[in-house]
PDB file of C-alpha atoms in Angstrom:
ATOM      1  CA  LEU A   1     109.844 144.997 133.931  1.00  0.00           C
ATOM      2  CA  GLU A   2     111.421 142.883 131.216  1.00  0.00           C
ATOM      3  CA  SER A   3     112.084 139.999 133.611  1.00  0.00           C
ATOM      4  CA  ALA A   4     108.495 140.275 134.914  1.00  0.00           C
ATOM      5  CA  TYR A   5     107.184 140.185 131.337  1.00  0.00           C
ATOM      6  CA  VAL A   6     109.203 137.059 130.517  1.00  0.00           C
ATOM      7  CA  ALA A   7     107.976 135.406 133.738  1.00  0.00           C
ATOM      8  CA  ARG A   8     104.366 136.466 132.896  1.00  0.00           C
ATOM      9  CA  GLN A   9     104.125 138.300 136.214  1.00  0.00           C
ATOM     10  CA  LYS A  10     101.234 140.790 136.188  1.00  0.00           C
ATOM     11  CA  ASP A  11     101.200 142.195 139.681  1.00  0.00           C
ATOM     12  CA  TYR A  12     101.113 145.791 138.444  1.00  0.00           C
ATOM     13  CA  GLN A  13     100.915 147.272 141.943  1.00  0.00           C
ATOM     14  CA  ALA A  14     104.108 145.560 143.136  1.00  0.00           C
ATOM     15  CA  LEU A  15     105.903 146.255 139.871  1.00  0.00           C
ATOM     16  CA  SER A  16     104.969 149.933 139.973  1.00  0.00           C
ATOM     17  CA  LYS A  17     106.518 150.308 143.437  1.00  0.00           C
ATOM     18  CA  GLU A  18     109.646 148.421 142.382  1.00  0.00           C
ATOM     19  CA  ALA A  19     110.114 150.379 139.141  1.00  0.00           C
ATOM     20  CA  GLY A  20     109.066 153.756 140.556  1.00  0.00           C
ATOM     21  CA  LEU A  21     106.257 154.142 138.023  1.00  0.00           C
ATOM     22  CA  THR A  22     102.498 154.424 138.253  1.00  0.00           C
ATOM     23  CA  GLU A  23     100.358 151.358 137.671  1.00  0.00           C
ATOM     24  CA  ARG A  24      99.034 152.955 134.501  1.00  0.00           C
ATOM     25  CA  GLN A  25     102.571 153.397 133.165  1.00  0.00           C
ATOM     26  CA  VAL A  26     103.408 149.773 133.968  1.00  0.00           C
ATOM     27  CA  GLU A  27     100.264 148.562 132.183  1.00  0.00           C
ATOM     28  CA  ARG A  28     101.105 150.728 129.176  1.00  0.00           C
ATOM     29  CA  TRP A  29     104.673 149.337 129.110  1.00  0.00           C
ATOM     30  CA  PHE A  30     103.368 145.746 129.147  1.00  0.00           C
ATOM     31  CA  ARG A  31     101.022 146.458 126.249  1.00  0.00           C
ATOM     32  CA  GLN A  32     103.735 148.150 124.214  1.00  0.00           C
ATOM     33  CA  ARG A  33     106.145 145.301 124.982  1.00  0.00           C
ATOM     34  CA  GLN A  34     103.552 142.784 123.858  1.00  0.00           C
ATOM     35  CA  MET A  35     102.903 144.687 120.630  1.00  0.00           C
ATOM     36  CA  ALA A  36     106.644 144.856 119.940  1.00  0.00           C
ATOM     37  CA  GLY A  37     106.871 141.071 120.193  1.00  0.00           C
ATOM     38  CA  ARG A  38     104.145 140.458 117.627  1.00  0.00           C
ATOM     39  CA  PRO A  39     105.121 139.765 114.015  1.00  0.00           C
ATOM     40  CA  SER A  40     104.592 142.588 111.542  1.00  0.00           C
ATOM     41  CA  PRO A  41     102.036 142.273 108.709  1.00  0.00           C
ATOM     42  CA  LEU A  42     104.935 141.842 106.263  1.00  0.00           C
ATOM     43  CA  SER A  43     106.352 138.967 108.352  1.00  0.00           C
ATOM     44  CA  LYS A  44     102.921 137.342 108.490  1.00  0.00           C
ATOM     45  CA  PHE A  45     102.496 137.780 104.733  1.00  0.00           C
ATOM     46  CA  THR A  46     105.906 136.230 104.033  1.00  0.00           C
ATOM     47  CA  GLU A  47     105.337 133.257 106.334  1.00  0.00           C
ATOM     48  CA  THR A  48     101.817 132.680 105.008  1.00  0.00           C
ATOM     49  CA  GLY A  49     103.047 132.955 101.416  1.00  0.00           C
ATOM     50  CA  TRP A  50     105.611 130.228 102.028  1.00  0.00           C
ATOM     51  CA  ARG A  51     102.948 127.975 103.558  1.00  0.00           C
ATOM     52  CA  TRP A  52     100.544 128.653 100.683  1.00  0.00           C
ATOM     53  CA  ILE A  53     103.150 127.646  98.095  1.00  0.00           C
ATOM     54  CA  PHE A  54     104.005 124.524 100.094  1.00  0.00           C
ATOM     55  CA  TYR A  55     100.385 123.440 100.680  1.00  0.00           C
ATOM     56  CA  LEU A  56      99.480 124.093  97.048  1.00  0.00           C
ATOM     57  CA  SER A  57     102.504 122.068  95.917  1.00  0.00           C
ATOM     58  CA  LEU A  58     101.506 119.212  98.226  1.00  0.00           C
ATOM     59  CA  HIS A  59      97.990 119.234  96.819  1.00  0.00           C
ATOM     60  CA  MET A  60      99.189 119.232  93.211  1.00  0.00           C
ATOM     61  CA  VAL A  61     101.664 116.435  93.911  1.00  0.00           C
ATOM     62  CA  SER A  62      98.964 114.397  95.681  1.00  0.00           C
ATOM     63  CA  VAL A  63      96.601 114.683  92.712  1.00  0.00           C
ATOM     64  CA  TRP A  64      99.377 113.970  90.199  1.00  0.00           C
ATOM     65  CA  VAL A  65     100.624 110.907  92.091  1.00  0.00           C
ATOM     66  CA  MET A  66      97.220 109.438  92.909  1.00  0.00           C
ATOM     67  CA  TRP A  67      95.208 110.169  89.752  1.00  0.00           C
ATOM     68  CA  SER A  68      96.219 106.986  87.923  1.00  0.00           C
ATOM     69  CA  LYS A  69      96.138 104.681  90.957  1.00  0.00           C
ATOM     70  CA  PRO A  70      93.296 102.131  90.877  1.00  0.00           C
ATOM     71  CA  TRP A  71      92.644 102.338  94.638  1.00  0.00           C
ATOM     72  CA  VAL A  72      91.581 105.982  94.246  1.00  0.00           C
ATOM     73  CA  TRP A  73      88.626 104.925  92.125  1.00  0.00           C
ATOM     74  CA  ASN A  74      87.923 101.629  93.907  1.00  0.00           C
ATOM     75  CA  THR A  75      89.034 101.452  97.550  1.00  0.00           C
ATOM     76  CA  PHE A  76      88.751  97.656  97.568  1.00  0.00           C
ATOM     77  CA  TYR A  77      92.150  97.716  95.823  1.00  0.00           C
ATOM     78  CA  CYS A  78      93.589  98.928  99.127  1.00  0.00           C
ATOM     79  CA  TRP A  79      92.842  95.466 100.523  1.00  0.00           C
ATOM     80  CA  TYR A  80      93.130  93.097  97.552  1.00  0.00           C
ATOM     81  CA  ASP A  81      96.245  90.900  98.015  1.00  0.00           C
ATOM     82  CA  TYR A  82      97.123  92.758 101.209  1.00  0.00           C
ATOM     83  CA  PRO A  83      99.907  92.973 102.452  1.00  0.00           C
ATOM     84  CA  PHE A  84     101.712  92.092  99.198  1.00  0.00           C
ATOM     85  CA  HIS A  85     101.586  95.563  97.678  1.00  0.00           C
ATOM     86  CA  VAL A  86     104.508  96.930  95.675  1.00  0.00           C
ATOM     87  CA  VAL A  87     105.351 100.539  96.562  1.00  0.00           C
ATOM     88  CA  ASP A  88     105.248 102.838  93.560  1.00  0.00           C
ATOM     89  CA  PRO A  89     108.284 105.235  93.500  1.00  0.00           C
ATOM     90  CA  ALA A  90     105.989 108.270  93.207  1.00  0.00           C
ATOM     91  CA  VAL A  91     104.005 107.105  96.248  1.00  0.00           C
ATOM     92  CA  TRP A  92     107.289 106.623  98.143  1.00  0.00           C
ATOM     93  CA  TRP A  93     108.394 110.215  97.468  1.00  0.00           C
ATOM     94  CA  HIS A  94     104.934 111.537  98.294  1.00  0.00           C
ATOM     95  CA  TYR A  95     104.934 109.692 101.604  1.00  0.00           C
ATOM     96  CA  MET A  96     108.435 110.847 102.565  1.00  0.00           C
ATOM     97  CA  TRP A  97     107.611 114.468 101.705  1.00  0.00           C
ATOM     98  CA  GLU A  98     104.462 114.421 103.812  1.00  0.00           C
ATOM     99  CA  LEU A  99     106.199 112.607 106.674  1.00  0.00           C
ATOM    100  CA  ALA A 100     109.027 115.168 106.755  1.00  0.00           C
ATOM    101  CA  PHE A 101     106.494 117.998 106.670  1.00  0.00           C
ATOM    102  CA  TYR A 102     104.478 116.675 109.629  1.00  0.00           C
ATOM    103  CA  TRP A 103     107.640 116.073 111.629  1.00  0.00           C
ATOM    104  CA  SER A 104     108.559 119.729 111.051  1.00  0.00           C
ATOM    105  CA  LEU A 105     105.078 120.809 112.209  1.00  0.00           C
ATOM    106  CA  PHE A 106     105.325 118.626 115.298  1.00  0.00           C
ATOM    107  CA  ILE A 107     108.678 120.146 116.310  1.00  0.00           C
ATOM    108  CA  SER A 108     107.919 123.771 115.361  1.00  0.00           C
ATOM    109  CA  GLN A 109     104.643 123.910 117.343  1.00  0.00           C
ATOM    110  CA  PHE A 110     106.653 124.155 120.568  1.00  0.00           C
ATOM    111  CA  PHE A 111     108.385 127.328 119.330  1.00  0.00           C
ATOM    112  CA  ASP A 112     105.483 129.037 117.541  1.00  0.00           C
ATOM    113  CA  ALA A 113     102.972 131.361 119.215  1.00  0.00           C
ATOM    114  CA  LYS A 114     100.724 129.223 121.409  1.00  0.00           C
ATOM    115  CA  ARG A 115      97.162 129.191 120.111  1.00  0.00           C
ATOM    116  CA  LYS A 116      93.929 128.168 121.784  1.00  0.00           C
ATOM    117  CA  ASP A 117      93.921 124.863 119.917  1.00  0.00           C
ATOM    118  CA  PHE A 118      97.531 123.978 120.822  1.00  0.00           C
ATOM    119  CA  TRP A 119      96.577 120.636 122.372  1.00  0.00           C
ATOM    120  CA  GLU A 120      94.231 119.758 119.507  1.00  0.00           C
ATOM    121  CA  MET A 121      97.085 120.452 117.074  1.00  0.00           C
ATOM    122  CA  PHE A 122      99.475 118.434 119.241  1.00  0.00           C
ATOM    123  CA  ILE A 123      97.122 115.433 119.229  1.00  0.00           C
ATOM    124  CA  HIS A 124      96.552 115.889 115.490  1.00  0.00           C
ATOM    125  CA  HIS A 125     100.278 115.830 114.704  1.00  0.00           C
ATOM    126  CA  VAL A 126     100.891 112.802 116.952  1.00  0.00           C
ATOM    127  CA  ALA A 127      97.956 110.911 115.396  1.00  0.00           C
ATOM    128  CA  THR A 128      99.009 111.849 111.854  1.00  0.00           C
ATOM    129  CA  LEU A 129     102.631 110.803 112.391  1.00  0.00           C
ATOM    130  CA  ALA A 130     101.495 107.546 114.008  1.00  0.00           C
ATOM    131  CA  LEU A 131      99.186 106.879 111.047  1.00  0.00           C
ATOM    132  CA  LEU A 132     101.922 107.578 108.515  1.00  0.00           C
ATOM    133  CA  ILE A 133     104.473 105.407 110.300  1.00  0.00           C
ATOM    134  CA  LEU A 134     102.076 102.530 111.036  1.00  0.00           C
ATOM    135  CA  SER A 135     100.553 102.524 107.564  1.00  0.00           C
ATOM    136  CA  TRP A 136     104.005 102.520 105.971  1.00  0.00           C
ATOM    137  CA  THR A 137     105.540  99.810 108.164  1.00  0.00           C
ATOM    138  CA  ASN A 138     102.419  97.613 107.873  1.00  0.00           C
ATOM    139  CA  HIS A 139     102.030  97.953 104.083  1.00  0.00           C
ATOM    140  CA  MET A 140      98.873 100.079 104.357  1.00  0.00           C
ATOM    141  CA  HIS A 141     100.390 102.784 102.198  1.00  0.00           C
ATOM    142  CA  ARG A 142      97.514 102.650  99.707  1.00  0.00           C
ATOM    143  CA  MET A 143      94.964 103.687 102.305  1.00  0.00           C
ATOM    144  CA  GLY A 144      97.495 106.064 103.875  1.00  0.00           C
ATOM    145  CA  SER A 145      97.965 107.818 100.534  1.00  0.00           C
ATOM    146  CA  LEU A 146      94.185 108.322 100.304  1.00  0.00           C
ATOM    147  CA  VAL A 147      94.164 109.923 103.758  1.00  0.00           C
ATOM    148  CA  LEU A 148      96.893 112.316 102.609  1.00  0.00           C
ATOM    149  CA  LEU A 149      95.011 113.081  99.393  1.00  0.00           C
ATOM    150  CA  VAL A 150      91.849 114.033 101.298  1.00  0.00           C
ATOM    151  CA  HIS A 151      93.759 116.218 103.788  1.00  0.00           C
ATOM    152  CA  ASP A 152      95.662 118.151 101.101  1.00  0.00           C
ATOM    153  CA  PHE A 153      92.591 119.568  99.361  1.00  0.00           C
ATOM    154  CA  ALA A 154      91.647 122.504 101.582  1.00  0.00           C
ATOM    155  CA  ASP A 155      94.667 123.917 103.435  1.00  0.00           C
ATOM    156  CA  HIS A 156      96.064 126.032 100.599  1.00  0.00           C
ATOM    157  CA  TRP A 157      92.730 127.880 100.262  1.00  0.00           C
ATOM    158  CA  LEU A 158      92.963 129.033 103.883  1.00  0.00           C
ATOM    159  CA  GLU A 159      96.514 130.295 103.360  1.00  0.00           C
ATOM    160  CA  LEU A 160      95.400 132.130 100.207  1.00  0.00           C
ATOM    161  CA  ALA A 161      92.586 133.791 102.192  1.00  0.00           C
ATOM    162  CA  LYS A 162      95.141 134.918 104.800  1.00  0.00           C
ATOM    163  CA  LEU A 163      97.440 136.292 102.095  1.00  0.00           C
ATOM    164  CA  ALA A 164      94.565 138.296 100.638  1.00  0.00           C
ATOM    165  CA  ARG A 165      93.616 139.554 104.098  1.00  0.00           C
ATOM    166  CA  TYR A 166      97.154 140.771 104.857  1.00  0.00           C
ATOM    167  CA  ALA A 167      97.235 142.479 101.431  1.00  0.00           C
ATOM    168  CA  ASN A 168      93.804 144.091 102.069  1.00  0.00           C
ATOM    169  CA  PHE A 169      92.192 142.316  99.100  1.00  0.00           C
ATOM    170  CA  LYS A 170      88.841 141.808 100.794  1.00  0.00           C
ATOM    171  CA  MET A 171      86.984 140.272  97.852  1.00  0.00           C
ATOM    172  CA  CYS A 172      89.737 137.725  97.211  1.00  0.00           C
ATOM    173  CA  CYS A 173      89.889 136.971 100.944  1.00  0.00           C
ATOM    174  CA  ASP A 174      86.141 136.353 101.173  1.00  0.00           C
ATOM    175  CA  ILE A 175      86.024 134.152  98.062  1.00  0.00           C
ATOM    176  CA  SER A 176      89.042 132.101  99.161  1.00  0.00           C
ATOM    177  CA  PHE A 177      87.597 131.614 102.630  1.00  0.00           C
ATOM    178  CA  VAL A 178      84.238 130.463 101.234  1.00  0.00           C
ATOM    179  CA  VAL A 179      86.009 127.975  98.948  1.00  0.00           C
ATOM    180  CA  PHE A 180      88.066 126.799 101.928  1.00  0.00           C
ATOM    181  CA  LEU A 181      84.946 126.425 104.073  1.00  0.00           C
ATOM    182  CA  VAL A 182      83.137 124.337 101.459  1.00  0.00           C
ATOM    183  CA  THR A 183      86.192 122.255 100.510  1.00  0.00           C
ATOM    184  CA  TRP A 184      87.294 121.620 104.086  1.00  0.00           C
ATOM    185  CA  SER A 185      83.805 120.674 105.269  1.00  0.00           C
ATOM    186  CA  TYR A 186      83.213 118.377 102.298  1.00  0.00           C
ATOM    187  CA  THR A 187      86.554 116.541 102.511  1.00  0.00           C
ATOM    188  CA  ARG A 188      87.077 116.360 106.291  1.00  0.00           C
ATOM    189  CA  ILE A 189      83.485 115.970 107.509  1.00  0.00           C
ATOM    190  CA  GLY A 190      81.963 114.304 104.447  1.00  0.00           C
ATOM    191  CA  VAL A 191      84.503 112.325 102.421  1.00  0.00           C
ATOM    192  CA  PHE A 192      86.825 111.324 105.268  1.00  0.00           C
ATOM    193  CA  PRO A 193      84.292 109.312 107.330  1.00  0.00           C
ATOM    194  CA  THR A 194      82.145 108.046 104.441  1.00  0.00           C
ATOM    195  CA  TRP A 195      85.036 107.060 102.140  1.00  0.00           C
ATOM    196  CA  ILE A 196      88.160 106.492 104.246  1.00  0.00           C
ATOM    197  CA  ILE A 197      86.786 105.249 107.563  1.00  0.00           C
ATOM    198  CA  TYR A 198      84.061 103.253 105.795  1.00  0.00           C
ATOM    199  CA  SER A 199      86.713 101.439 103.775  1.00  0.00           C
ATOM    200  CA  THR A 200      88.942 100.701 106.785  1.00  0.00           C
ATOM    201  CA  THR A 201      86.060  99.431 108.922  1.00  0.00           C
ATOM    202  CA  ILE A 202      83.615  97.784 106.471  1.00  0.00           C
ATOM    203  CA  GLU A 203      85.513  96.906 103.281  1.00  0.00           C
ATOM    204  CA  ALA A 204      88.741  95.844 104.998  1.00  0.00           C
ATOM    205  CA  ALA A 205      86.835  93.531 107.335  1.00  0.00           C
ATOM    206  CA  GLN A 206      85.594  91.592 104.294  1.00  0.00           C
ATOM    207  CA  LEU A 207      89.053  90.984 102.814  1.00  0.00           C
ATOM    208  CA  VAL A 208      91.693  91.273 105.544  1.00  0.00           C
ATOM    209  CA  GLN A 209      92.249  89.184 108.631  1.00  0.00           C
ATOM    210  CA  MET A 210      92.066  91.399 111.693  1.00  0.00           C
ATOM    211  CA  PHE A 211      95.301  92.110 113.614  1.00  0.00           C
ATOM    212  CA  PRO A 212      96.239  94.552 116.447  1.00  0.00           C
ATOM    213  CA  VAL A 213      97.600  97.347 114.241  1.00  0.00           C
ATOM    214  CA  TYR A 214      94.321  97.370 112.294  1.00  0.00           C
ATOM    215  CA  TYR A 215      92.430  98.447 115.431  1.00  0.00           C
ATOM    216  CA  ILE A 216      95.073 101.046 116.300  1.00  0.00           C
ATOM    217  CA  PHE A 217      94.848 102.396 112.743  1.00  0.00           C
ATOM    218  CA  ASN A 218      91.072 102.811 112.975  1.00  0.00           C
ATOM    219  CA  CYS A 219      91.327 104.361 116.430  1.00  0.00           C
ATOM    220  CA  LEU A 220      93.742 107.008 115.112  1.00  0.00           C
ATOM    221  CA  LEU A 221      91.445 107.728 112.167  1.00  0.00           C
ATOM    222  CA  SER A 222      88.566 108.195 114.621  1.00  0.00           C
ATOM    223  CA  ILE A 223      90.674 110.645 116.650  1.00  0.00           C
ATOM    224  CA  LEU A 224      91.290 112.674 113.491  1.00  0.00           C
ATOM    225  CA  LEU A 225      87.555 112.723 112.795  1.00  0.00           C
ATOM    226  CA  VAL A 226      86.831 114.066 116.294  1.00  0.00           C
ATOM    227  CA  LEU A 227      89.441 116.796 115.758  1.00  0.00           C
ATOM    228  CA  HIS A 228      87.857 117.633 112.407  1.00  0.00           C
ATOM    229  CA  ILE A 229      84.518 118.155 114.134  1.00  0.00           C
ATOM    230  CA  ILE A 230      86.141 120.431 116.739  1.00  0.00           C
ATOM    231  CA  TRP A 231      87.840 122.494 114.019  1.00  0.00           C
ATOM    232  CA  PHE A 232      84.619 122.629 112.044  1.00  0.00           C
ATOM    233  CA  TYR A 233      83.161 124.441 115.068  1.00  0.00           C
ATOM    234  CA  TYR A 234      86.037 126.969 114.950  1.00  0.00           C
ATOM    235  CA  ILE A 235      85.587 127.483 111.194  1.00  0.00           C
ATOM    236  CA  ALA A 236      81.817 127.873 111.522  1.00  0.00           C
ATOM    237  CA  LYS A 237      82.455 130.409 114.299  1.00  0.00           C
ATOM    238  CA  VAL A 238      84.738 132.438 112.016  1.00  0.00           C
ATOM    239  CA  ALA A 239      82.174 132.258 109.206  1.00  0.00           C
ATOM    240  CA  TYR A 240      79.386 133.432 111.518  1.00  0.00           C
ATOM    241  CA  LYS A 241      81.472 136.334 112.883  1.00  0.00           C
ATOM    242  CA  SER A 242      82.493 137.366 109.383  1.00  0.00           C
ATOM    243  CA  LEU A 243      78.832 137.490 108.311  1.00  0.00           C
ATOM    244  CA  ILE A 244      77.939 139.638 111.327  1.00  0.00           C
ATOM    245  CA  SER A 245      80.961 141.958 111.400  1.00  0.00           C
ATOM    246  CA  GLY A 246      82.221 141.762 107.817  1.00  0.00           C
ATOM    247  CA  LYS A 247      85.723 140.831 109.054  1.00  0.00           C
ATOM    248  CA  THR A 248      87.410 137.448 108.733  1.00  0.00           C
ATOM    249  CA  ASP A 249      89.560 136.652 111.785  1.00  0.00           C
ATOM    250  CA  ASP A 250      91.043 133.476 113.239  1.00  0.00           C
ATOM    251  CA  SER A 251      88.933 132.558 116.290  1.00  0.00           C
ATOM    252  CA  ARG A 252      91.892 130.702 117.755  1.00  0.00           C
ATOM    253  CA  SER A 253      93.788 134.009 118.167  1.00  0.00           C
ATOM    254  CA  ASP A 254      97.562 134.336 117.883  1.00  0.00           C
ATOM    255  CA  SER A 255      98.133 133.143 121.421  1.00  0.00           C
ATOM    256  CA  ASP A 256      96.442 132.571 124.717  1.00  0.00           C
ATOM    257  CA  SER A 257      98.291 135.496 126.283  1.00  0.00           C
ATOM    258  CA  ASP A 258      96.902 137.848 123.642  1.00  0.00           C
ATOM    259  CA  ASP A 259      93.382 136.879 124.648  1.00  0.00           C
ATOM    260  CA  GLU A 260      94.124 137.421 128.317  1.00  0.00           C
ATOM    261  CA  ASP A 261      95.456 140.911 127.662  1.00  0.00           C
ATOM    262  CA  SER A 262      92.463 141.729 125.466  1.00  0.00           C
ATOM    263  CA  GLU A 263      90.105 140.732 128.262  1.00  0.00           C
ATOM    264  CA  ASP A 264      92.063 142.720 130.848  1.00  0.00           C
ATOM    265  CA  ASN A 265      92.087 145.888 128.718  1.00  0.00           C
ATOM    266  CA  PRO A 266      89.031 145.917 126.419  1.00  0.00           C
ATOM    267  CA  SER A 267      88.979 149.680 125.999  1.00  0.00           C
ATOM    268  CA  ASP A 268      92.638 149.866 124.974  1.00  0.00           C
ATOM    269  CA  ASN A 269      92.118 146.924 122.651  1.00  0.00           C
ATOM    270  CA  LYS A 270      89.358 148.844 120.875  1.00  0.00           C
ATOM    271  CA  LYS A 271      91.706 151.781 120.384  1.00  0.00           C
ATOM    272  CA  LEU A 272      94.361 149.487 118.906  1.00  0.00           C
ATOM    273  CA  LYS A 273      91.856 148.063 116.492  1.00  0.00           C
TER     274      LYS A 273
END
């Protein structure tokens, strides 16, 4: 049964004959084996707590590094005298920290539980790494730092909502999720296209001579915007379900296999819940 579970073989009739058990017993063993492989609430809380501290630190560092930079308040400074921009030491450390973090996400996604949006996350990580590398090697670090600043605003609120959910602090969970919903929608759907993409397409065209990497850069930014819209659908779906049921759950699920098992055994899934 263990080898069949690892191979994702679900021919319960054949397995029952081979193991000398009834089909019902085989199904029950598969469900128990699946439950045993899931992380405990304490493990989830610990992992989420680490991510919350990291995301919050990234956000605070982003604000601290960028607050005094003139291109935050006037994006034309991203293109004045381009490409002869001196790299501020604080911006260098910020960039390297973010780059290392996204490389870790890119590698770890192949070992984490596979979610419904695995391929969206894969494309997101590839596009983000390409943007970071291209912007750094082509002296676009001013605009790249603005992209990082916008993306660091909302993530720690989601992790805080998860922490509160695992700790059964419903009020804190609901408030954190609402703040996340508003912040994420405003920065990713509002600010990102109207501030970042507008600057790279309209303002840059007035001051910078076009070159191949410029078009690649804008293409990658457009890919991120499409992914933002897709994730906005997921977030809106969670918000709608939470209003109807009063529970806040991740619509992506822990893994695709979890969803398959839930569909195969809806009655048992209700009992587990």
